[in-house]
Short mmCIF file of C-alpha atoms (C1' of nucleotides) in Angstrom, two decimals:
data_model
loop_
_atom_site.label_atom_id
_atom_site.label_comp_id
_atom_site.label_asym_id
_atom_site.label_seq_id
_atom_site.Cartn_x
_atom_site.Cartn_y
_atom_site.Cartn_z
CA MET A 1 92.17 86.51 103.28
CA GLU A 2 94.89 89.05 103.75
CA ASN A 3 95.48 90.52 100.34
CA ASN A 4 92.67 92.99 100.29
CA LYS A 5 92.85 95.68 97.69
CA ARG A 6 94.38 98.89 98.89
CA ILE A 7 92.75 102.19 98.09
CA LEU A 8 94.17 105.66 98.48
CA LEU A 9 91.34 108.09 99.09
CA VAL A 10 92.11 111.80 98.88
CA GLU A 11 89.25 114.00 100.00
CA ASP A 12 89.36 117.35 101.77
CA ASP A 13 85.84 117.14 103.15
CA LEU A 14 86.78 115.21 106.28
CA ASN A 15 83.25 114.28 107.12
CA PHE A 16 82.46 112.87 103.72
CA GLY A 17 85.88 111.28 103.52
CA ALA A 18 85.40 109.40 106.75
CA VAL A 19 82.00 108.11 105.73
CA LEU A 20 83.26 106.95 102.36
CA LYS A 21 86.25 105.31 103.97
CA ASP A 22 84.04 103.38 106.36
CA TYR A 23 81.80 102.29 103.55
CA LEU A 24 84.73 101.01 101.52
CA MET A 25 86.26 99.26 104.50
CA LEU A 26 82.94 97.58 105.11
CA ASN A 27 83.33 96.20 101.61
CA ASP A 28 86.70 94.68 102.36
CA PHE A 29 89.03 97.30 101.01
CA GLU A 30 91.98 98.65 102.89
CA VAL A 31 91.61 102.40 102.78
CA THR A 32 94.12 105.15 103.46
CA LEU A 33 92.58 108.60 103.75
CA ALA A 34 94.50 111.75 102.94
CA LYS A 35 92.94 115.14 103.47
CA ASN A 36 94.59 117.06 100.65
CA GLY A 37 96.72 116.70 97.57
CA MET A 38 100.02 117.20 99.38
CA GLU A 39 99.32 114.55 101.95
CA GLY A 40 97.89 112.31 99.26
CA PHE A 41 101.09 112.38 97.28
CA GLU A 42 103.18 111.70 100.39
CA LYS A 43 101.11 108.65 101.20
CA PHE A 44 101.19 107.51 97.60
CA LYS A 45 104.98 107.55 97.58
CA LYS A 46 105.19 105.62 100.82
CA ASP A 47 103.03 102.67 99.84
CA VAL A 48 101.61 100.64 97.00
CA TYR A 49 97.95 101.05 96.10
CA ASP A 50 95.57 99.21 93.79
CA LEU A 51 93.41 102.26 93.17
CA CYS A 52 93.32 106.00 93.83
CA ILE A 53 90.11 107.92 94.38
CA LEU A 54 90.76 111.64 94.13
CA ASP A 55 88.54 114.56 94.88
CA VAL A 56 89.01 117.19 92.20
CA MET A 57 88.47 120.34 94.23
CA MET A 58 90.97 120.54 97.00
CA PRO A 59 93.05 123.33 98.51
CA TYR A 60 96.83 123.51 97.87
CA LYS A 61 96.86 120.81 95.24
CA ASP A 62 93.84 119.86 93.17
CA GLY A 63 92.99 116.38 91.97
CA TYR A 64 94.23 116.90 88.41
CA THR A 65 97.65 118.02 89.55
CA LEU A 66 97.88 115.15 91.98
CA ALA A 67 96.84 112.72 89.26
CA LYS A 68 99.58 113.96 86.98
CA GLU A 69 102.17 113.54 89.72
CA ILE A 70 100.91 110.05 90.42
CA ARG A 71 101.07 109.18 86.73
CA GLU A 72 104.68 110.33 86.65
CA LYS A 73 105.60 107.94 89.40
CA ASN A 74 103.35 105.07 88.39
CA SER A 75 101.61 104.96 85.07
CA GLU A 76 99.52 101.94 85.83
CA VAL A 77 97.53 102.56 88.97
CA PRO A 78 93.84 103.21 88.20
CA ILE A 79 92.46 106.62 89.13
CA ILE A 80 88.86 107.66 89.72
CA PHE A 81 87.92 111.31 90.08
CA LEU A 82 85.19 112.56 92.35
CA THR A 83 83.76 115.93 91.57
CA ALA A 84 80.80 118.15 92.22
CA LYS A 85 81.18 119.67 88.80
CA SER A 86 79.87 117.96 85.76
CA MET A 87 81.07 120.45 83.23
CA LYS A 88 82.35 118.94 80.08
CA GLU A 89 85.67 120.77 80.33
CA ASP A 90 86.35 119.23 83.69
CA VAL A 91 85.53 115.76 82.55
CA LEU A 92 87.84 116.14 79.57
CA LYS A 93 90.56 117.57 81.78
CA GLY A 94 90.15 114.56 84.02
CA TYR A 95 90.56 112.08 81.22
CA LYS A 96 93.56 113.95 79.93
CA ALA A 97 95.15 113.73 83.36
CA GLY A 98 94.87 109.98 83.04
CA ALA A 99 91.57 109.17 84.67
CA ASP A 100 90.12 105.71 84.45
CA ASP A 101 86.71 106.87 85.46
CA TYR A 102 84.77 109.81 86.66
CA LEU A 103 82.00 110.21 89.15
CA ASN A 104 79.82 113.20 89.89
CA LYS A 105 78.89 114.06 93.43
CA PRO A 106 76.42 113.32 94.82
CA PHE A 107 76.77 109.73 93.65
CA ASP A 108 75.40 106.40 94.65
CA SER A 109 77.82 104.41 96.75
CA GLU A 110 76.77 101.17 95.15
CA VAL A 111 77.60 102.56 91.75
CA LEU A 112 81.00 103.62 93.01
CA LEU A 113 81.52 100.10 94.30
CA MET A 114 80.70 98.61 90.93
CA LYS A 115 83.03 100.99 89.19
CA ILE A 116 85.80 100.17 91.61
CA LYS A 117 85.32 96.48 91.05
CA ALA A 118 85.16 96.84 87.28
CA ILE A 119 88.31 98.92 87.19
CA ILE A 120 90.32 96.82 89.58
CA GLN A 121 89.35 93.73 87.65
CA ARG A 122 90.50 94.98 84.32
CA LYS A 123 93.74 96.22 85.79
CA SER A 124 94.50 93.27 88.02
CA ALA A 125 95.82 91.08 85.22
CA ASP A 126 98.45 93.61 84.23
CA THR A 127 99.42 94.15 87.82
CA LYS A 128 99.96 90.42 88.18
CA ALA A 129 102.18 90.39 85.13
CA GLU A 130 104.40 92.69 87.14
CA GLN A 131 106.90 89.90 87.58
CA VAL A 132 109.35 90.40 90.31
CA GLN A 133 112.08 87.96 91.04
CA PHE A 134 110.81 84.73 92.46
CA GLU A 135 113.66 82.26 92.11
CA PHE A 136 116.57 82.16 94.51
CA ASN A 137 119.52 79.97 95.30
CA ILE A 138 120.85 79.73 98.81
CA GLY A 139 123.56 77.22 99.65
CA LYS A 140 122.44 73.94 98.19
CA PHE A 141 118.81 75.04 98.24
CA HIS A 142 116.64 76.52 95.57
CA LEU A 143 113.57 78.55 96.42
CA ASN A 144 110.73 79.10 93.98
CA SER A 145 108.68 81.65 95.85
CA LYS A 146 105.87 81.67 93.30
CA LEU A 147 105.10 78.00 93.73
CA ARG A 148 106.40 78.17 97.29
CA PHE A 149 108.78 75.28 96.74
CA LEU A 150 112.03 74.84 98.60
CA THR A 151 114.24 72.25 96.93
CA PHE A 152 117.38 70.71 98.38
CA GLN A 153 119.65 69.46 95.61
CA ASP A 154 117.58 66.95 93.65
CA GLU A 155 115.23 65.90 96.39
CA GLU A 156 111.48 66.33 96.40
CA PRO A 157 110.55 69.98 96.93
CA ILE A 158 109.27 70.97 100.36
CA LYS A 159 106.06 72.97 100.21
CA LEU A 160 106.25 76.21 102.16
CA SER A 161 103.33 78.03 103.71
CA PRO A 162 102.81 81.66 102.64
CA LYS A 163 104.44 83.03 105.78
CA GLU A 164 107.36 80.60 105.64
CA ASN A 165 107.84 81.58 102.04
CA GLU A 166 107.72 85.32 102.60
CA LEU A 167 110.00 85.15 105.57
CA LEU A 168 112.59 83.01 103.85
CA LYS A 169 112.51 85.25 100.81
CA MET A 170 113.09 88.30 102.95
CA LEU A 171 116.00 86.59 104.71
CA ILE A 172 117.53 85.67 101.38
CA LEU A 173 117.18 89.21 100.11
CA HIS A 174 119.24 90.25 103.15
CA GLU A 175 121.69 87.37 102.82
CA ASN A 176 124.60 87.67 105.25
CA ASP A 177 123.15 90.94 106.43
CA LEU A 178 120.73 91.89 109.16
CA MET A 179 117.08 91.43 108.42
CA PRO A 180 115.47 93.68 111.02
CA ARG A 181 112.72 92.09 113.04
CA GLU A 182 110.59 95.14 112.62
CA LEU A 183 110.83 94.97 108.85
CA ALA A 184 109.50 91.43 108.66
CA LEU A 185 106.75 92.21 111.12
CA THR A 186 105.52 95.32 109.34
CA LYS A 187 105.83 93.89 105.84
CA ILE A 188 104.77 90.28 106.33
CA TRP A 189 102.64 90.36 109.45
CA ARG A 190 101.48 93.91 108.82
CA ASP A 191 101.57 94.53 112.55
CA ASP A 192 104.33 94.76 115.09
CA ASN A 193 103.38 93.60 118.57
CA TYR A 194 104.25 90.97 121.12
CA PHE A 195 102.15 88.22 119.55
CA THR A 196 103.19 88.72 115.94
CA SER A 197 106.75 88.81 117.19
CA ARG A 198 106.32 85.45 118.89
CA SER A 199 104.62 84.11 115.80
CA MET A 200 107.62 85.14 113.77
CA ASP A 201 109.92 83.26 116.17
CA VAL A 202 107.86 80.16 115.56
CA TYR A 203 108.40 80.57 111.83
CA ILE A 204 112.10 81.08 112.27
CA ALA A 205 112.20 77.75 114.10
CA LYS A 206 110.37 76.09 111.21
CA LEU A 207 112.74 77.51 108.64
CA ARG A 208 115.74 76.38 110.67
CA LYS A 209 114.36 72.87 110.60
CA TYR A 210 114.09 72.93 106.81
CA LEU A 211 117.50 74.48 106.36
CA LYS A 212 119.27 71.91 108.54
CA ALA A 213 119.74 69.77 105.43
CA ASP A 214 122.59 72.07 104.41
CA GLU A 215 124.92 72.65 107.34
CA ASP A 216 126.44 75.65 105.61
CA VAL A 217 123.18 77.58 105.79
CA GLU A 218 122.15 79.05 109.11
CA ILE A 219 119.76 81.61 110.55
CA LEU A 220 121.47 83.56 113.32
CA ASN A 221 119.80 85.83 115.80
CA ILE A 222 121.01 89.31 116.51
CA HIS A 223 119.60 89.94 119.92
CA GLY A 224 117.05 92.70 119.92
CA GLU A 225 117.68 93.50 116.27
CA GLY A 226 116.57 90.69 114.05
CA PHE A 227 117.95 87.74 112.12
CA ARG A 228 120.71 87.04 109.71
CA LEU A 229 120.83 84.30 107.12
CA VAL A 230 124.45 83.25 106.63
CA VAL A 231 125.92 80.96 104.05
CA LYS A 232 129.35 79.75 105.07
CA SER A 233 131.45 80.36 102.03
CA LYS A 234 133.26 77.27 100.88
CA VAL A 235 136.57 79.06 101.51
CA SER A 236 138.98 76.56 103.03
CA GLU A 237 138.97 74.03 100.24
CA MET B 1 97.12 103.42 57.54
CA GLU B 2 95.38 100.12 57.99
CA ASN B 3 95.39 99.36 61.65
CA ASN B 4 92.57 101.61 62.68
CA LYS B 5 90.63 100.49 65.69
CA ARG B 6 87.43 98.66 64.83
CA ILE B 7 84.23 99.54 66.63
CA LEU B 8 80.98 97.63 66.62
CA LEU B 9 78.13 100.08 67.16
CA VAL B 10 74.72 98.63 67.94
CA GLU B 11 71.96 101.21 67.97
CA ASP B 12 68.34 100.89 66.90
CA ASP B 13 67.79 104.60 66.33
CA LEU B 14 69.04 104.66 62.76
CA ASN B 15 69.29 108.39 62.60
CA PHE B 16 71.32 108.73 65.72
CA GLY B 17 73.34 105.67 64.83
CA ALA B 18 74.35 107.09 61.47
CA VAL B 19 75.39 110.40 62.97
CA LEU B 20 77.46 108.73 65.65
CA LYS B 21 79.03 106.42 63.11
CA ASP B 22 80.06 109.36 60.93
CA TYR B 23 81.48 111.18 63.89
CA LEU B 24 83.55 108.18 64.92
CA MET B 25 84.74 107.57 61.38
CA LEU B 26 85.79 111.18 61.20
CA ASN B 27 87.98 110.37 64.16
CA ASP B 28 89.68 107.50 62.42
CA PHE B 29 87.77 104.56 63.69
CA GLU B 30 86.42 101.81 61.49
CA VAL B 31 82.78 101.51 62.44
CA THR B 32 80.29 98.74 61.79
CA LEU B 33 76.72 99.67 62.54
CA ALA B 34 74.09 97.12 63.52
CA LYS B 35 70.51 98.13 64.08
CA ASN B 36 69.51 95.64 66.73
CA GLY B 37 70.85 93.03 69.11
CA MET B 38 70.39 90.12 66.73
CA GLU B 39 72.25 91.77 63.92
CA GLY B 40 74.83 93.01 66.37
CA PHE B 41 75.64 89.51 67.53
CA GLU B 42 75.84 88.21 63.96
CA LYS B 43 78.33 90.90 63.06
CA PHE B 44 80.27 90.34 66.23
CA LYS B 45 80.70 86.66 65.43
CA LYS B 46 81.84 87.41 61.89
CA ASP B 47 84.60 89.83 62.77
CA VAL B 48 87.06 90.98 65.41
CA TYR B 49 86.45 94.29 67.12
CA ASP B 50 88.45 96.46 69.48
CA LEU B 51 85.41 97.93 71.16
CA CYS B 52 81.64 97.48 71.31
CA ILE B 53 79.24 100.35 71.90
CA LEU B 54 75.80 99.03 72.73
CA ASP B 55 72.53 100.80 73.11
CA VAL B 56 70.69 99.35 76.07
CA MET B 57 67.11 99.74 74.91
CA MET B 58 66.59 97.85 71.71
CA PRO B 59 63.83 95.65 70.35
CA TYR B 60 64.28 91.85 70.15
CA LYS B 61 67.48 91.75 72.11
CA ASP B 62 68.49 94.41 74.60
CA GLY B 63 72.03 95.58 75.24
CA TYR B 64 72.50 93.58 78.43
CA THR B 65 71.60 90.32 76.77
CA LEU B 66 73.81 91.08 73.84
CA ALA B 67 76.65 91.96 76.20
CA LYS B 68 76.33 88.64 77.96
CA GLU B 69 76.43 86.76 74.67
CA ILE B 70 79.47 88.71 73.61
CA ARG B 71 81.14 87.97 76.91
CA GLU B 72 80.56 84.25 76.44
CA LYS B 73 82.38 84.33 73.15
CA ASN B 74 85.07 86.79 74.12
CA SER B 75 85.66 87.85 77.65
CA GLU B 76 88.14 90.57 76.77
CA VAL B 77 86.60 93.02 74.33
CA PRO B 78 85.69 96.33 76.01
CA ILE B 79 82.02 97.27 76.12
CA ILE B 80 80.45 100.69 76.58
CA PHE B 81 76.73 101.01 77.18
CA LEU B 82 74.62 103.85 75.91
CA THR B 83 71.37 104.49 77.65
CA ALA B 84 68.70 107.07 78.11
CA LYS B 85 68.02 105.73 81.55
CA SER B 86 70.18 106.70 84.43
CA MET B 87 68.49 104.62 87.04
CA LYS B 88 70.82 103.03 89.48
CA GLU B 89 69.47 99.55 88.80
CA ASP B 90 70.26 99.85 85.14
CA VAL B 91 73.75 101.04 85.74
CA LEU B 92 74.38 98.18 88.13
CA LYS B 93 72.87 95.70 85.68
CA GLY B 94 75.21 97.05 83.05
CA TYR B 95 78.29 96.60 85.15
CA LYS B 96 77.23 93.10 86.05
CA ALA B 97 76.86 92.27 82.38
CA GLY B 98 80.50 93.18 82.02
CA ALA B 99 80.47 96.84 81.07
CA ASP B 100 83.67 98.77 80.91
CA ASP B 101 81.89 102.07 80.99
CA TYR B 102 78.51 103.66 80.89
CA LEU B 103 77.20 106.74 79.21
CA ASN B 104 73.86 108.46 79.61
CA LYS B 105 72.08 109.90 76.59
CA PRO B 106 72.16 112.67 75.65
CA PHE B 107 75.91 112.75 75.99
CA ASP B 108 78.68 114.85 74.65
CA SER B 109 80.44 113.26 71.72
CA GLU B 110 83.80 114.56 72.85
CA VAL B 111 83.36 112.85 76.18
CA LEU B 112 82.52 109.62 74.41
CA LEU B 113 85.66 110.00 72.36
CA MET B 114 87.77 110.43 75.47
CA LYS B 115 86.22 107.38 77.04
CA ILE B 116 86.82 105.35 73.92
CA LYS B 117 90.43 106.39 73.80
CA ALA B 118 90.97 105.74 77.49
CA ILE B 119 89.42 102.30 77.29
CA ILE B 120 91.09 101.21 74.09
CA GLN B 121 94.41 102.36 75.43
CA ARG B 122 94.21 100.40 78.63
CA LYS B 123 92.97 97.31 76.84
CA SER B 124 95.37 97.39 73.96
CA ALA B 125 98.12 95.63 75.87
CA ASP B 126 95.87 92.74 76.84
CA THR B 127 94.38 92.58 73.39
CA LYS B 128 97.80 91.81 72.04
CA ALA B 129 98.09 88.87 74.37
CA GLU B 130 94.56 87.87 73.46
CA GLN B 131 94.97 84.25 72.61
CA VAL B 132 93.30 83.19 69.43
CA GLN B 133 94.62 79.68 69.84
CA PHE B 134 91.80 77.28 70.53
CA GLU B 135 93.28 73.81 70.20
CA PHE B 136 95.37 72.30 72.94
CA ASN B 137 96.92 69.00 73.84
CA ILE B 138 97.38 68.10 77.43
CA GLY B 139 98.59 64.65 78.36
CA LYS B 140 96.44 62.23 76.42
CA PHE B 141 93.66 64.79 76.07
CA HIS B 142 92.83 67.17 73.32
CA LEU B 143 90.79 70.30 73.93
CA ASN B 144 88.97 72.18 71.24
CA SER B 145 87.92 75.27 73.10
CA LYS B 146 85.91 76.65 70.22
CA LEU B 147 83.61 73.64 70.09
CA ARG B 148 84.15 73.07 73.81
CA PHE B 149 85.10 69.44 73.21
CA LEU B 150 87.47 67.56 75.45
CA THR B 151 88.64 64.32 73.85
CA PHE B 152 90.53 61.49 75.53
CA GLN B 153 92.53 59.50 73.02
CA ASP B 154 90.00 58.18 70.51
CA GLU B 155 86.96 58.15 72.76
CA GLU B 156 83.81 60.17 72.31
CA PRO B 157 84.42 63.85 73.06
CA ILE B 158 83.07 65.20 76.34
CA LYS B 159 81.10 68.38 75.91
CA LEU B 160 82.25 71.13 78.26
CA SER B 161 80.15 73.97 79.58
CA PRO B 162 81.40 77.52 78.89
CA LYS B 163 82.88 77.90 82.36
CA GLU B 164 84.49 74.46 82.35
CA ASN B 165 85.99 75.30 79.00
CA GLU B 166 87.35 78.70 79.98
CA LEU B 167 88.79 77.42 83.20
CA LEU B 168 90.50 74.44 81.60
CA LYS B 169 91.90 76.65 78.86
CA MET B 170 93.31 79.06 81.39
CA LEU B 171 94.87 76.20 83.33
CA ILE B 172 96.45 74.85 80.17
CA LEU B 173 97.83 78.26 79.26
CA HIS B 174 99.57 78.20 82.65
CA GLU B 175 100.65 74.56 82.38
CA ASN B 176 102.98 73.55 85.21
CA ASP B 177 102.86 77.08 86.51
CA LEU B 178 100.60 78.84 88.94
CA MET B 179 97.24 79.96 87.64
CA PRO B 180 96.27 82.55 90.23
CA ARG B 181 92.80 82.17 91.63
CA GLU B 182 92.24 85.85 91.29
CA LEU B 183 93.03 85.79 87.61
CA ALA B 184 90.42 83.17 86.84
CA LEU B 185 87.87 84.94 88.97
CA THR B 186 88.35 88.35 87.43
CA LYS B 187 88.64 87.10 83.86
CA ILE B 188 86.12 84.27 83.81
CA TRP B 189 83.71 85.08 86.62
CA ARG B 190 84.23 88.82 86.34
CA ASP B 191 84.00 89.18 90.09
CA ASP B 192 86.18 88.09 92.96
CA ASN B 193 84.25 87.27 96.09
CA TYR B 194 83.49 84.38 98.40
CA PHE B 195 80.75 82.90 96.26
CA THR B 196 82.47 83.09 92.90
CA SER B 197 85.48 81.58 94.58
CA ARG B 198 83.41 78.63 95.83
CA SER B 199 81.86 78.32 92.42
CA MET B 200 85.30 78.05 90.93
CA ASP B 201 86.16 75.26 93.37
CA VAL B 202 83.13 73.37 92.15
CA TYR B 203 84.41 73.69 88.59
CA ILE B 204 87.85 72.53 89.59
CA ALA B 205 86.23 69.41 91.02
CA LYS B 206 84.39 68.84 87.74
CA LEU B 207 87.53 69.21 85.71
CA ARG B 208 89.40 66.85 87.98
CA LYS B 209 86.73 64.26 87.35
CA TYR B 210 87.15 64.59 83.59
CA LEU B 211 90.92 64.54 83.82
CA LYS B 212 91.04 61.38 85.93
CA ALA B 213 91.09 59.36 82.72
CA ASP B 214 94.77 60.25 82.35
CA GLU B 215 96.56 59.67 85.61
CA ASP B 216 99.51 61.77 84.47
CA VAL B 217 97.39 64.92 84.38
CA GLU B 218 96.56 66.57 87.66
CA ILE B 219 95.24 69.83 89.02
CA LEU B 220 97.12 70.76 92.17
CA ASN B 221 96.18 73.45 94.62
CA ILE B 222 98.56 76.05 95.95
CA HIS B 223 96.91 77.06 99.14
CA GLY B 224 95.68 80.63 99.07
CA GLU B 225 97.17 81.29 95.65
CA GLY B 226 95.50 79.25 92.99
CA PHE B 227 95.88 76.06 90.98
CA ARG B 228 98.49 74.35 88.93
CA LEU B 229 97.90 71.94 86.10
CA VAL B 230 100.77 69.49 85.96
CA VAL B 231 101.55 66.82 83.43
CA LYS B 232 103.90 64.22 84.79
CA SER B 233 106.57 63.92 82.18
CA LYS B 234 106.86 60.43 80.81
CA VAL B 235 110.37 60.19 82.20
CA SER B 236 111.19 56.55 82.89
CA GLU B 237 110.80 55.14 79.41
"C1'" DT C 1 121.09 87.68 138.47
"C1'" DT C 2 117.19 89.04 136.61
"C1'" DA C 3 114.14 90.96 133.08
"C1'" DA C 4 113.68 90.79 128.38
"C1'" DA C 5 114.35 88.27 124.27
"C1'" DT C 6 114.53 84.05 121.89
"C1'" DG C 7 114.02 78.75 120.97
"C1'" DT C 8 110.95 75.10 120.64
"C1'" DT C 9 107.01 72.14 120.72
"C1'" DA C 10 102.30 71.39 121.14
"C1'" DA C 11 97.47 72.85 121.48
"C1'" DT C 12 94.07 75.65 119.54
"C1'" DA C 13 91.95 78.64 116.16
"C1'" DT C 14 91.19 80.22 111.63
"C1'" DT C 15 91.12 80.07 106.82
"C1'" DT C 16 90.90 77.75 102.65
"C1'" DG C 17 89.73 73.90 99.74
"C1'" DG C 18 87.17 69.27 98.10
"C1'" DT C 19 83.07 67.35 97.18
"C1'" DT C 20 78.25 66.31 96.60
"C1'" DA C 21 73.75 67.73 96.42
"C1'" DA C 22 70.13 71.16 96.32
"C1'" DT C 23 68.55 75.21 94.41
"C1'" DG C 24 68.19 78.82 90.98
"C1'" DT C 25 67.93 80.46 86.22
"C1'" DA C 26 67.70 80.67 81.57
"C1'" DT C 27 67.10 78.33 77.20
"C1'" DT C 28 65.03 74.81 74.30
"C1'" DA C 29 61.83 71.50 73.02
"C1'" DT C 30 57.13 69.74 73.19
"C1'" DA D 1 52.47 77.65 78.07
"C1'" DT D 2 54.82 73.88 80.27
"C1'" DA D 3 58.17 70.51 80.76
"C1'" DA D 4 62.75 69.16 79.91
"C1'" DT D 5 67.55 70.54 79.68
"C1'" DA D 6 71.72 72.55 80.53
"C1'" DC D 7 74.28 75.36 83.21
"C1'" DA D 8 75.59 78.06 87.18
"C1'" DT D 9 75.36 79.14 91.94
"C1'" DT D 10 74.73 78.28 96.69
"C1'" DA D 11 74.59 75.29 100.71
"C1'" DA D 12 76.33 71.94 103.59
"C1'" DC D 13 79.65 69.28 105.56
"C1'" DC D 14 84.10 67.75 106.10
"C1'" DA D 15 89.23 67.75 105.57
"C1'" DA D 16 93.55 69.98 104.97
"C1'" DA D 17 96.57 73.75 105.43
"C1'" DT D 18 98.03 77.59 107.83
"C1'" DA D 19 98.46 80.75 111.64
"C1'" DT D 20 98.28 82.01 116.39
"C1'" DT D 21 98.72 81.34 121.11
"C1'" DA D 22 100.31 79.03 125.19
"C1'" DA D 23 103.65 76.93 127.82
"C1'" DC D 24 108.01 76.20 129.24
"C1'" DA D 25 113.12 76.10 128.41
"C1'" DT D 26 117.19 78.65 127.32
"C1'" DT D 27 120.04 82.57 126.25
"C1'" DT D 28 121.46 87.33 126.42
"C1'" DA D 29 122.55 91.84 128.03
"C1'" DA D 30 122.59 95.19 131.54
#
DNA sequence: TTAAATGTTAATATTTGGTTAATGTATTAT
DNA sequence: ATAATACATTAACCAAATATTAACATTTAA
């Protein structure tokens, strides 16, 4: 499975942070570690996370402040605070900053894991409801990228594999424009190297085969740059 | 104001229970107090609550057992456990029984209040969508998901197990559309891992067997995503 | 004109799903 | 208490779907 949950961990104690990160990765989470509030916010802006785990006491920018900034950008993402303090005021402050849960250090890692699972579960439904666009028309084709169906006129839909589907969607979103190779590799393959690049070429070949049904739709290569999905406009009619 | 949030409080220490009830009522909650697990479950069945606060240690029926029974009836309602114990095993047991949060006695009432507010807030959206519908028609079948009866035309009803029932209901609510695997696992199994996933596959097989009676009803798989219950429209008539 | 990039097909590997049966677990009946 | 039962989970084995890699052909840009 590829769609592991992504966690942003912000912890200034590098030693502890690394251990916790390893532990979480061992439990099939993708973990990004930031070593202070500043860096945490930068990383948060750059990517999409399923959960944030924030240390409260950090130099430059404490956990509460970071949480508030995160809430301003994204009001949904679950937040768990880690803290050595267990003073009531701090707990209340945490909840006011939009915490979903609270954990006192030292804590049991198994308990943290349960909390993470509980929280991600109750949030996941909402996150799914986050409907983005999933229906597209391209030439005489129609793509339903939720069901992964590619339909040509009124024929039987062709079933696309996840990668075929993602790649075609990305091409369509760049219709008539360059879709950089690097973009597809980093977003869909999540890695950019010789082999993933070759793999992508294989998928381009597959898509071309499907798209042959409409001669006005073509995937062109821009050498060294990427691909371009063109739809010949029905001009000269 | 009429739409105050309703809390079911189950606590065998009558003194403490009464004090907590008063405190919550002072904060604009409608509180029903039950003094043991049995009574708690009776009251739960009779009414609709926005939140359950359960003491763990109670005679006759402990909080975990009660939580499980509540979960069988209603997988959505948030549950907070109260306990004097703070042993790791108990906390884990609580989360497995479907806890939304956990509070050790003695606790600060203000902290409890914050937790209640945080939990009710994040659930309130779902709660709106909380389907109270329990009768469905699908092809030539009729499902009564309260009695867990699946009836084909005028034959004897098949009795469904709780999981079969929940899963079929969720499929029907997504008729012709994708029902994400993850959704069923987090909502019905309350955990998303290899084994629950396999368990779900077993239940899909069971449902398919029941549904074979009507050849127009089918559960299709969308590889890596989930399942899709389709009803072939009776087109050519 | 040659190295790098791309096109294409096939072989291989990996992941996911279908199904049945065995095992575990809790509840109910005897 | 013990057996019967319902239900859920886990195991086992196989099949299908998907992804990667290899191999070789062709094109492109300096």
